[in-house]
Coordinates of C-alpha atoms in Angstrom, one line a residue:
M1 CA -50.9 -28.9 6.7
L2 CA -51.7 -31.2 9.6
S3 CA -54.3 -29.6 11.8
S4 CA -54.9 -30.2 15.5
A5 CA -58.6 -31.1 14.7
S6 CA -60.0 -34.1 16.6
P7 CA -59.0 -37.5 15.1
L8 CA -61.7 -39.7 13.3
E9 CA -63.6 -41.5 15.8
L10 CA -63.6 -45.3 15.8
R11 CA -67.1 -46.5 14.9
V12 CA -68.5 -49.9 15.9
A13 CA -72.0 -51.5 16.3
K14 CA -74.6 -49.4 18.1
G15 CA -75.4 -49.9 21.7
P16 CA -73.1 -48.5 24.6
S17 CA -72.3 -51.8 26.4
A18 CA -69.2 -52.5 28.6
G19 CA -68.1 -54.8 25.7
H20 CA -68.4 -51.9 23.1
Y21 CA -66.1 -49.7 25.3
G22 CA -63.6 -52.6 25.8
S23 CA -63.5 -53.0 22.0
V24 CA -62.8 -49.3 21.2
K25 CA -60.2 -49.3 23.8
R26 CA -58.3 -52.4 22.5
L27 CA -58.7 -50.8 18.9
Q28 CA -57.1 -47.7 20.1
I29 CA -54.3 -49.7 21.9
L30 CA -53.7 -51.7 18.6
S31 CA -53.6 -48.4 16.5
L32 CA -51.1 -46.8 18.9
A33 CA -48.9 -49.9 18.7
L34 CA -49.1 -49.7 14.9
V35 CA -48.1 -46.0 15.0
A36 CA -45.1 -46.7 17.2
L37 CA -44.2 -49.6 14.8
L38 CA -44.2 -47.4 11.9
A39 CA -42.2 -44.8 13.7
L40 CA -39.4 -47.4 14.4
Q41 CA -39.6 -48.5 10.7
A42 CA -39.3 -44.9 9.5
Q43 CA -35.9 -44.5 11.3
P44 CA -33.1 -45.6 8.9
S45 CA -29.9 -47.0 10.3
Q46 CA -26.9 -45.0 11.3
A47 CA -25.0 -45.9 8.3
Q48 CA -27.8 -44.7 6.0
E49 CA -28.0 -41.5 8.0
R50 CA -24.2 -40.6 7.8
P51 CA -23.7 -37.3 6.0
Q52 CA -21.9 -37.6 2.5
G53 CA -21.0 -33.9 2.0
P54 CA -21.8 -30.6 3.6
A55 CA -25.1 -29.7 4.8
L56 CA -27.2 -27.0 3.1
E57 CA -29.5 -24.9 5.5
T58 CA -32.4 -23.0 4.4
T59 CA -34.5 -20.5 6.3
W60 CA -38.1 -19.9 5.2
E61 CA -40.1 -16.8 6.2
V62 CA -43.9 -17.1 6.0
T63 CA -46.8 -14.6 5.8
L64 CA -50.4 -15.4 5.8
K65 CA -52.5 -12.8 4.0
G66 CA -49.7 -10.3 4.4
K67 CA -49.1 -10.9 8.2
P68 CA -45.8 -12.6 9.3
I69 CA -46.7 -15.9 11.1
G70 CA -43.4 -17.5 11.5
G71 CA -41.3 -19.9 9.5
E72 CA -39.1 -22.9 9.3
V73 CA -35.4 -23.8 9.2
T74 CA -34.4 -26.9 7.2
R75 CA -31.0 -28.7 7.1
Q76 CA -30.5 -30.7 4.0
V77 CA -27.7 -33.3 3.6
R78 CA -26.8 -36.1 1.3
V79 CA -26.9 -39.6 2.7
K80 CA -26.5 -43.0 1.3
G81 CA -29.0 -43.7 -1.4
G82 CA -30.6 -40.1 -1.3
F83 CA -30.9 -37.2 1.0
L84 CA -32.3 -36.2 4.3
L85 CA -34.3 -33.1 5.2
E86 CA -34.5 -32.1 8.8
T87 CA -36.9 -29.2 9.5
E88 CA -37.9 -27.2 12.5
G89 CA -41.1 -25.0 12.2
D90 CA -42.4 -22.3 14.4
Y91 CA -45.7 -20.8 13.5
Q92 CA -48.3 -18.5 15.2
I93 CA -51.4 -18.9 13.0
T94 CA -53.9 -18.9 15.9
A95 CA -53.6 -17.9 19.6
E96 CA -51.9 -21.1 20.3
P97 CA -48.3 -21.5 18.7
F98 CA -47.6 -24.4 16.4
N99 CA -44.0 -25.8 16.7
Y100 CA -42.9 -29.0 15.1
R101 CA -39.9 -31.2 14.1
A102 CA -39.8 -33.2 10.9
R103 CA -37.5 -35.5 9.2
L104 CA -37.9 -36.5 5.6
R105 CA -35.7 -39.0 3.8
C106 CA -35.9 -39.4 0.1
D107 CA -34.2 -41.3 -2.8
G108 CA -31.8 -39.8 -5.2
V109 CA -34.7 -38.3 -7.4
G110 CA -36.8 -37.0 -4.5
A111 CA -39.3 -39.8 -4.0
L112 CA -40.4 -40.5 -0.4
T113 CA -38.4 -43.1 1.6
S114 CA -39.5 -42.2 5.2
Y115 CA -41.1 -39.3 7.1
S116 CA -41.8 -38.4 10.7
L117 CA -43.3 -35.3 12.1
S118 CA -43.7 -34.5 15.9
S119 CA -45.3 -31.7 17.7
A120 CA -47.1 -31.1 21.1
K121 CA -50.5 -32.2 19.5
I122 CA -49.7 -34.3 16.3
R123 CA -47.5 -37.0 15.4
A124 CA -47.3 -38.3 11.8
T125 CA -45.2 -41.1 10.2
A126 CA -44.8 -42.5 6.6
I127 CA -42.6 -45.2 5.1
R128 CA -42.4 -46.5 1.6
T129 CA -42.8 -50.3 1.2
P130 CA -43.1 -52.7 -1.8
E131 CA -46.9 -52.6 -1.4
G132 CA -47.2 -48.8 -1.2
V133 CA -46.7 -46.1 1.5
R134 CA -47.7 -46.9 5.1
H135 CA -48.6 -43.7 7.0
S136 CA -50.4 -42.9 10.3
V137 CA -51.2 -39.8 12.3
S138 CA -52.0 -39.4 16.1
Y139 CA -53.4 -36.5 18.0
G140 CA -53.2 -35.2 21.5
A141 CA -50.4 -34.2 23.9
A142 CA -50.3 -37.9 25.1
R143 CA -51.3 -39.2 21.6
E144 CA -54.6 -40.4 23.2
G145 CA -56.7 -40.0 20.0
V146 CA -55.7 -41.9 17.0
G147 CA -56.3 -40.8 13.4
G148 CA -55.5 -44.2 12.2
A149 CA -52.8 -46.1 10.1
S150 CA -53.2 -46.9 6.5
L151 CA -51.6 -48.3 3.4
A152 CA -51.6 -46.0 0.2
K153 CA -51.0 -48.1 -2.9
T154 CA -49.0 -46.0 -5.5
G155 CA -49.1 -48.5 -8.3
G156 CA -45.5 -47.8 -9.1
R157 CA -46.1 -44.1 -9.8
F158 CA -43.9 -41.3 -8.5
A159 CA -44.9 -40.1 -5.1
I160 CA -43.8 -36.8 -3.3
L161 CA -44.7 -36.1 0.2
L162 CA -46.3 -32.6 0.3
D163 CA -47.2 -31.7 3.8
T164 CA -48.5 -28.1 2.9
L165 CA -47.1 -26.1 5.9
C166 CA -43.8 -27.7 5.4
F167 CA -42.7 -25.5 2.6
T168 CA -39.3 -27.2 2.3
H169 CA -41.2 -30.1 0.7
Y170 CA -41.8 -28.1 -2.5
E171 CA -38.1 -28.5 -3.0
L172 CA -39.0 -32.2 -4.1
V173 CA -41.2 -30.7 -6.8
G174 CA -38.4 -28.4 -8.0
R175 CA -36.0 -31.4 -8.1
R176 CA -38.7 -33.4 -10.1
A177 CA -39.2 -30.5 -12.4
L178 CA -35.4 -30.4 -13.1
A179 CA -35.4 -34.2 -13.8
K180 CA -38.3 -33.8 -16.3
K181 CA -36.5 -30.9 -18.0
H182 CA -39.1 -28.4 -16.9
A183 CA -41.8 -30.1 -18.8
A184 CA -45.3 -30.6 -17.2
F185 CA -45.8 -33.8 -15.2
E186 CA -48.2 -35.5 -12.7
F187 CA -47.3 -37.2 -9.4
L188 CA -49.0 -38.6 -6.4
A189 CA -49.1 -36.2 -3.4
L190 CA -49.1 -37.6 0.0
T191 CA -50.3 -35.4 2.8
P192 CA -49.8 -37.5 6.0
Q193 CA -53.1 -36.7 7.6
T194 CA -55.1 -38.2 4.5
K195 CA -55.7 -41.8 3.5
G196 CA -54.7 -41.6 -0.1
F197 CA -52.6 -40.0 -2.8
P198 CA -54.4 -37.3 -4.7
V199 CA -53.0 -36.8 -8.2
A200 CA -51.2 -33.5 -8.4
R201 CA -50.0 -31.7 -11.6
F202 CA -47.1 -29.4 -12.2
E203 CA -47.3 -26.9 -15.1
P204 CA -44.1 -25.0 -16.0
G205 CA -44.1 -21.3 -16.3
A206 CA -41.8 -18.6 -17.5
V207 CA -38.0 -18.2 -17.2
S208 CA -36.6 -15.0 -15.7
E209 CA -33.4 -13.8 -13.7
L210 CA -33.1 -13.3 -10.1
L211 CA -30.1 -11.9 -8.0
I212 CA -29.3 -14.6 -5.6
S213 CA -26.4 -14.0 -3.3
G214 CA -25.0 -11.4 -5.6
V215 CA -25.2 -13.6 -8.6
R216 CA -27.7 -13.5 -11.4
R217 CA -29.4 -16.8 -11.8
A218 CA -32.0 -18.2 -14.3
V219 CA -35.2 -19.2 -12.4
R220 CA -38.4 -20.7 -13.3
T221 CA -42.0 -20.4 -12.2
G222 CA -44.3 -23.5 -11.9
T223 CA -47.7 -24.2 -10.7
V224 CA -48.8 -27.3 -8.5
K225 CA -52.4 -28.1 -8.5
V226 CA -53.7 -30.8 -6.1
G227 CA -57.3 -30.8 -5.0
G228 CA -58.2 -27.3 -4.3
L229 CA -54.7 -26.2 -3.6
V230 CA -52.9 -24.1 -6.2
A231 CA -49.3 -23.1 -5.3
T232 CA -46.8 -21.2 -7.4
L233 CA -43.2 -22.0 -7.1
T234 CA -40.0 -19.9 -8.1
Y235 CA -37.2 -22.3 -8.4
D236 CA -33.6 -22.4 -9.7
E237 CA -33.4 -23.7 -13.4
A238 CA -30.0 -25.3 -12.8
S239 CA -30.5 -26.9 -9.5
G240 CA -34.4 -27.1 -8.8
R241 CA -33.9 -25.3 -5.6
V242 CA -37.1 -23.6 -4.5
Y243 CA -36.9 -20.0 -3.5
R244 CA -40.6 -19.0 -3.0
V245 CA -44.0 -20.5 -2.7
E246 CA -47.3 -18.6 -2.9
D247 CA -50.7 -20.5 -2.7
N248 CA -54.3 -19.7 -3.2
Q249 CA -54.9 -19.8 0.7
G250 CA -53.0 -16.6 1.3
Y251 CA -49.7 -18.2 2.4
V252 CA -46.4 -16.7 0.9
A253 CA -43.2 -18.5 2.0
E254 CA -39.8 -17.2 1.0
T255 CA -36.2 -18.4 1.6
T256 CA -33.9 -15.7 2.9
L257 CA -32.0 -16.0 -0.4
Y258 CA -35.1 -14.7 -2.3
P259 CA -34.6 -11.1 -3.3
R260 CA -37.3 -8.9 -1.9
P261 CA -37.6 -5.2 -1.0
Y262 CA -37.6 -5.8 2.7
R263 CA -37.6 -8.4 5.4
E264 CA -39.4 -8.0 8.7
Q265 CA -38.7 -9.6 12.2
Q266 CA -41.2 -9.4 15.0
V267 CA -39.2 -8.3 18.1
E268 CA -39.7 -8.0 21.9
I269 CA -37.7 -5.5 24.0
P270 CA -37.5 -5.4 27.7
Q271 CA -38.6 -2.2 29.4
A272 CA -35.9 -0.2 31.0
A273 CA -35.0 -1.1 34.5
G274 CA -37.2 0.8 37.0
A275 CA -39.9 1.7 34.3
P276 CA -43.5 1.5 35.5
Q277 CA -44.9 -1.9 34.9
G278 CA -48.3 -3.0 33.4
A279 CA -47.9 -2.4 29.8
G280 CA -45.7 -5.4 29.3
P281 CA -42.5 -5.6 27.2
I282 CA -42.1 -3.4 24.2
Q283 CA -43.2 -5.2 21.1
G284 CA -42.3 -4.1 17.5
T285 CA -41.3 -4.8 14.0
L286 CA -37.8 -4.5 12.6
T287 CA -37.9 -3.9 8.9
L288 CA -34.6 -4.5 7.0
P289 CA -33.7 -4.1 3.4
G290 CA -34.3 -7.2 1.2
N291 CA -31.1 -9.3 0.8
A292 CA -28.4 -6.7 1.3
A293 CA -25.9 -7.5 4.1
G294 CA -25.9 -4.2 5.9
P295 CA -25.2 -2.5 8.3
F296 CA -28.0 0.1 7.4
P297 CA -28.8 3.5 8.7
T298 CA -31.8 2.9 10.8
L299 CA -34.9 5.0 11.9
L300 CA -36.6 4.4 15.2
I301 CA -40.2 5.4 14.2
L302 CA -42.4 7.0 16.9
P303 CA -46.2 7.0 16.2
G304 CA -48.7 9.8 17.1
S305 CA -50.8 10.4 19.9
G306 CA -53.4 7.9 21.6
P307 CA -53.3 4.2 22.0
T308 CA -51.5 3.8 18.7
D309 CA -49.9 0.6 17.3
R310 CA -46.6 0.3 15.5
D311 CA -48.3 0.8 12.1
S312 CA -50.3 3.8 13.1
T313 CA -53.4 1.7 11.9
I314 CA -56.5 3.5 11.2
G315 CA -59.3 1.9 9.3
P316 CA -57.7 0.0 6.4
N317 CA -54.6 2.3 6.5
A318 CA -51.1 1.7 8.0
P319 CA -49.0 4.6 7.0
L320 CA -46.0 3.7 9.3
R321 CA -45.8 0.2 8.1
D322 CA -46.0 1.4 4.5
L323 CA -43.3 3.9 5.1
A324 CA -41.0 1.5 6.8
R325 CA -41.3 -1.1 4.0
A326 CA -40.8 1.6 1.3
L327 CA -37.6 2.8 3.1
A328 CA -36.3 -0.7 3.4
A329 CA -36.7 -1.1 -0.4
K330 CA -34.4 1.9 -0.7
G331 CA -31.7 0.8 1.7
V332 CA -33.0 2.3 5.1
A333 CA -33.8 0.0 8.1
S334 CA -36.4 0.8 10.7
L335 CA -37.8 -0.2 13.9
R336 CA -41.4 0.7 14.9
C337 CA -43.1 -0.4 18.2
D338 CA -46.6 -0.5 19.8
K339 CA -47.0 2.4 22.3
A340 CA -47.6 1.8 25.9
A341 CA -51.1 3.0 25.7
F342 CA -51.8 0.4 22.9
R343 CA -50.3 -2.4 25.0
L344 CA -52.5 -1.3 28.0
R345 CA -55.7 -1.2 26.0
R346 CA -54.8 -4.7 24.8
A347 CA -54.4 -5.8 28.3
F348 CA -57.9 -4.3 29.3
S349 CA -59.4 -7.0 26.9
S350 CA -57.1 -9.9 28.0
G351 CA -59.8 -11.5 30.2
D352 CA -57.3 -12.0 32.9
P353 CA -58.5 -10.2 36.0
A354 CA -55.0 -9.7 37.4
Q355 CA -53.8 -8.3 34.2
I356 CA -56.7 -6.0 33.7
A357 CA -56.3 -4.6 37.4
A358 CA -52.6 -4.0 36.6
A359 CA -53.4 -2.2 33.4
R360 CA -56.0 -0.1 34.9
E361 CA -53.8 1.0 37.7
R362 CA -51.0 1.7 35.3
F363 CA -53.2 3.7 33.0
G364 CA -54.1 6.1 35.9
T365 CA -50.4 7.0 36.2
L366 CA -49.4 7.3 32.5
T367 CA -47.5 10.3 31.4
F368 CA -46.1 11.5 28.1
D369 CA -42.7 10.5 29.3
D370 CA -44.0 6.9 29.8
E371 CA -45.6 6.9 26.3
Y372 CA -42.6 7.8 24.6
Q373 CA -39.2 8.3 26.4
R374 CA -39.4 5.3 28.5
D375 CA -39.8 3.1 25.5
A376 CA -37.6 4.9 23.1
L377 CA -34.4 4.9 25.3
P378 CA -34.3 1.0 25.5
C379 CA -35.3 0.7 21.9
L380 CA -32.2 2.9 21.0
E381 CA -29.9 0.7 23.1
W382 CA -31.4 -2.4 21.4
L383 CA -30.8 -1.0 18.0
A384 CA -27.2 0.1 18.8
A385 CA -26.4 -3.5 19.7
R386 CA -27.7 -4.9 16.4
P387 CA -25.2 -5.9 13.8
E388 CA -27.7 -4.8 11.1
T389 CA -27.7 -1.2 12.1
R390 CA -25.4 1.7 11.9
Q391 CA -26.4 5.4 12.5
I392 CA -29.8 5.6 14.2
V393 CA -32.2 8.3 13.4
L394 CA -35.4 9.2 15.3
C395 CA -38.4 9.6 13.1
G396 CA -41.5 10.9 14.8
H397 CA -45.0 11.3 13.3
S398 CA -47.3 13.9 14.8
M399 CA -47.0 13.9 18.6
G400 CA -44.3 11.5 18.1
A401 CA -42.3 14.3 16.5
V402 CA -42.4 16.1 19.7
A403 CA -41.0 13.1 21.5
A404 CA -38.3 12.5 18.9
A405 CA -36.9 16.0 19.3
E406 CA -36.7 15.5 23.0
V407 CA -35.2 12.1 23.0
A408 CA -32.6 13.3 20.5
A409 CA -31.6 16.0 23.0
A410 CA -31.3 13.3 25.8
S411 CA -29.5 10.4 24.0
K412 CA -26.0 10.2 22.3
R413 CA -27.3 7.4 20.3
V414 CA -29.4 9.6 18.0
A415 CA -27.5 10.7 14.7
G416 CA -30.4 12.5 13.1
V417 CA -33.9 13.5 13.6
I418 CA -37.0 13.4 11.2
L419 CA -40.3 15.3 12.1
L420 CA -43.3 14.3 10.1
A421 CA -46.3 16.4 10.5
G422 CA -44.8 17.7 13.9
P423 CA -46.6 20.2 16.0
A424 CA -44.8 23.3 17.2
R425 CA -47.6 24.8 19.5
A426 CA -49.0 23.7 22.8
A427 CA -51.6 20.8 22.9
D428 CA -54.4 22.8 24.1
E429 CA -53.8 25.4 21.3
L430 CA -53.9 22.6 18.7
L431 CA -57.1 21.1 20.2
I432 CA -58.8 24.5 20.0
E433 CA -57.8 25.0 16.3
Q434 CA -58.8 21.4 15.4
T435 CA -62.2 21.8 17.2
T436 CA -63.0 25.1 15.6
Y437 CA -62.2 23.6 12.2
Q438 CA -64.2 20.5 12.6
L439 CA -67.2 22.2 14.2
G440 CA -67.4 25.5 12.2
E441 CA -66.1 24.5 8.8
V442 CA -66.7 20.7 8.4
R443 CA -69.9 20.4 10.2
E444 CA -71.0 24.0 9.8
A445 CA -72.2 24.4 13.3
P446 CA -73.5 27.7 14.7
Q447 CA -70.8 30.0 15.8
S448 CA -72.3 30.0 19.4
M449 CA -71.8 26.3 19.5
V450 CA -68.2 26.7 18.3
D451 CA -67.6 29.5 20.9
S452 CA -69.0 27.3 23.8
K453 CA -66.8 24.4 22.9
V454 CA -63.7 26.5 22.6
K455 CA -64.4 27.9 26.1
E456 CA -65.0 24.6 27.5
I457 CA -61.4 23.5 26.3
R458 CA -59.8 26.8 27.6
D459 CA -61.4 26.3 31.0
V460 CA -60.5 22.7 31.5
F461 CA -56.9 23.2 30.5
A462 CA -56.7 26.1 32.9
Q463 CA -57.7 23.7 35.5
V464 CA -55.2 21.3 34.4
R465 CA -52.5 24.0 34.6
G466 CA -53.7 25.1 38.0
D467 CA -53.6 21.7 39.6
K468 CA -57.4 21.8 40.2
L469 CA -58.3 18.3 38.7
P470 CA -57.5 14.9 40.3
A471 CA -54.3 13.7 38.5
G472 CA -55.9 10.3 37.6
Q473 CA -59.2 11.7 36.2
N474 CA -59.7 10.7 32.6
L475 CA -59.7 13.7 30.4
M476 CA -60.2 13.1 26.6
G477 CA -58.9 9.5 26.7
A478 CA -55.7 10.3 29.0
P479 CA -55.3 10.9 32.7
V480 CA -54.8 14.5 33.7
R481 CA -51.4 13.8 35.0
Y482 CA -50.7 12.8 31.3
W483 CA -51.8 16.3 30.1
K484 CA -50.1 18.3 32.7
N485 CA -46.8 16.3 32.0
L486 CA -47.3 17.3 28.3
L487 CA -48.1 21.0 28.8
A488 CA -45.1 21.4 31.3
R489 CA -42.4 20.6 28.7
P490 CA -40.8 23.2 26.4
L491 CA -42.2 23.5 23.0
T492 CA -40.5 21.6 20.0
P493 CA -39.0 24.8 18.3
K494 CA -37.1 25.6 21.4
V495 CA -35.9 22.0 21.7
L496 CA -34.9 21.9 18.1
S497 CA -32.9 25.2 18.5
G498 CA -30.6 23.3 20.8
L499 CA -30.1 20.1 18.9
S500 CA -26.7 19.5 17.2
Q501 CA -27.9 16.7 14.8
P502 CA -29.1 17.1 11.3
V503 CA -32.9 17.5 11.0
L504 CA -35.5 16.9 8.3
V505 CA -39.0 18.4 8.6
V506 CA -41.8 17.1 6.3
Q507 CA -45.4 18.6 6.3
G508 CA -48.5 18.0 4.3
G509 CA -50.4 21.1 3.0
K510 CA -53.8 19.5 3.5
D511 CA -53.2 18.5 7.2
C512 CA -56.2 19.3 9.2
Q513 CA -54.6 18.4 12.5
V514 CA -51.0 20.0 12.3
R515 CA -51.0 23.1 10.1
K516 CA -48.5 25.0 8.1
A517 CA -48.1 27.5 11.0
D518 CA -46.3 24.5 12.9
Y519 CA -44.1 23.8 9.8
D520 CA -43.1 27.4 9.6
L521 CA -42.2 27.5 13.4
L522 CA -40.2 24.5 13.2
V523 CA -38.2 25.7 10.1
A524 CA -37.6 29.0 11.6
A525 CA -36.1 27.4 14.9
L526 CA -33.8 25.3 12.6
E527 CA -32.6 28.2 10.6
G528 CA -31.0 29.7 13.6
R529 CA -28.7 26.6 14.2
E530 CA -25.4 25.9 12.6
A531 CA -26.2 22.2 12.1
P532 CA -27.8 21.1 8.8
H533 CA -31.4 20.8 8.2
E534 CA -33.9 20.4 5.3
A535 CA -37.6 21.0 4.9
L536 CA -40.1 19.7 2.6
F537 CA -43.7 20.9 2.2
L538 CA -46.1 18.8 0.2
P539 CA -49.4 20.7 -0.5
E540 CA -51.6 17.9 -1.5
L541 CA -51.1 15.5 1.3
N542 CA -53.0 15.1 4.5
H543 CA -51.9 14.2 8.2
L544 CA -51.2 10.7 7.0
F545 CA -49.2 11.9 4.0
M546 CA -51.9 10.5 1.7
P547 CA -53.3 12.4 -1.2
C548 CA -57.0 13.3 -0.7
V549 CA -59.7 15.1 -2.8
G550 CA -60.8 18.4 -1.5
P551 CA -60.0 19.5 1.9
S552 CA -59.0 17.0 4.6
T553 CA -61.4 16.3 7.4
G554 CA -60.1 13.1 8.9
I555 CA -63.0 11.1 7.6
E556 CA -60.8 10.0 4.7
Y557 CA -58.5 8.2 7.1
R558 CA -61.1 5.4 7.2
V559 CA -61.0 5.0 3.6
E560 CA -58.2 2.9 2.0
G561 CA -55.6 5.1 0.5
K562 CA -51.9 4.9 -0.4
L563 CA -48.9 6.7 1.2
D564 CA -47.5 9.1 -1.2
P565 CA -44.3 7.9 -2.6
R566 CA -42.7 11.3 -2.3
L567 CA -42.4 10.7 1.5
P568 CA -40.3 7.7 1.6
D569 CA -38.3 9.0 -1.4
A570 CA -37.5 12.1 0.4
V571 CA -36.7 10.5 3.7
A572 CA -34.4 7.7 2.2
A573 CA -32.6 10.3 0.1
W574 CA -32.0 12.4 3.0
V575 CA -30.9 9.7 5.3
L576 CA -28.5 8.1 2.8
R577 CA -27.2 11.6 1.9
S578 CA -26.6 12.6 5.5
F579 CA -25.2 9.2 6.7
P580 CA -23.3 7.5 3.9
P581 CA -21.5 4.4 4.6
K582 CA -18.1 4.8 6.1

């Protein structure tokens, strides 16, 4: 793809004289004039541009090494003598967004006629002439630098424009493959920022079937090799239309027609009116089932304690991301968001003094309500307004389970509740139990050290309960007011006993942070209700619902593992059984 790197310098004879600089300036002006002339030449007449039939619109969604980076939307229409592709791309590969508009006109068999691309930093043009293809590129917001214009001689061979971040251009390869009856072929590939046509080769692959818009269609794979680039296409055997591109640089581009287990959208949700500021808007990921139309039962997933991101990332593991994607493959949508504490921590490293000061002030006033309820309630309203969603289920992991039960009691939007490794006891009791286990059993510290640390925890939380510590003082990574707010609320079993929604409780037997005692207390509270509930205990799984060898210590969180499939299987089955389509 075109990069925003500096253009090639114009090199003249050595010696920085006034004449030298004047020559360079004249060359720049001449090159700019040539770029402008080529741009005018690349614009066909209005008669040539008049559509001859309905437009075909295609949306591409693109990831780089598994991370969504944006995509493009293309409008394809037949015009006199060929067809026209108009593309708008919106990518976030680096800190600076890259947005572009492109127009590609081809003849009836997909060979380049004219091309233009424009963005804030790059402009490229190309036009086919009897001598070959004239193409140019210029850089800079005001096009100050010039990459130069050149003529690439094709020798009469078939040429395809292949600007590699405009994935729509692979459609031209698919059309050529169709014309060649899916046999191997070579072509000249023009990338507008280069000064020649490298030879590319297409190798056909296997035939299979895909469900496209509810219809089974025969598709083929094929591989394009040009220079160091290797791209594998999945295209329609009957029409040549390309549905998927994956290359050896880590890019995967799929049209929204391509069947996949899930689709993801990065979303931004305004905070509730009157919510304390400083953390910024709520940022998250909406994960939807592949190509199904919906609406879907939808989970709002609440992560555990601490400055946790939407995926509950720890080391190489992202259990909530994996859960959301596995659920989508089974027909259940979800929204997961970065917590306020995570957004504040990101603001601390922004380098902006005003933003850092606001985040520091906000951190000192943070409470449990701010971390969960103040974000969860606007997220529920946002989901309720989406056409893809129907019943909304709150799903909390670890301390997020405490919040899930409370929000369900406060909001009529919540149809059901799922508690994953949910604590049932007070926070200081959990901390004492965790400390005793880590020091006494994992590290085998002397009992005197264990007793001393336990006393320290008891004493400090007695001070929190007795209002003897400054509210803004940092205590174990959170302000004292946060802990006081958390300790003052009713325990989760009591909250559950008053809920009318169906509830699912899931617990891992090797969890070293939330124990079976908590699971038993939650289940006992649910058994006293009339509303339905289900409970699942998985003996081999740790706090992240991953299997581990031997007892869990928390150290294994930093080793790459896999979410046990029994968790998404059980959650999806319960959701679909509890909330069937109307």
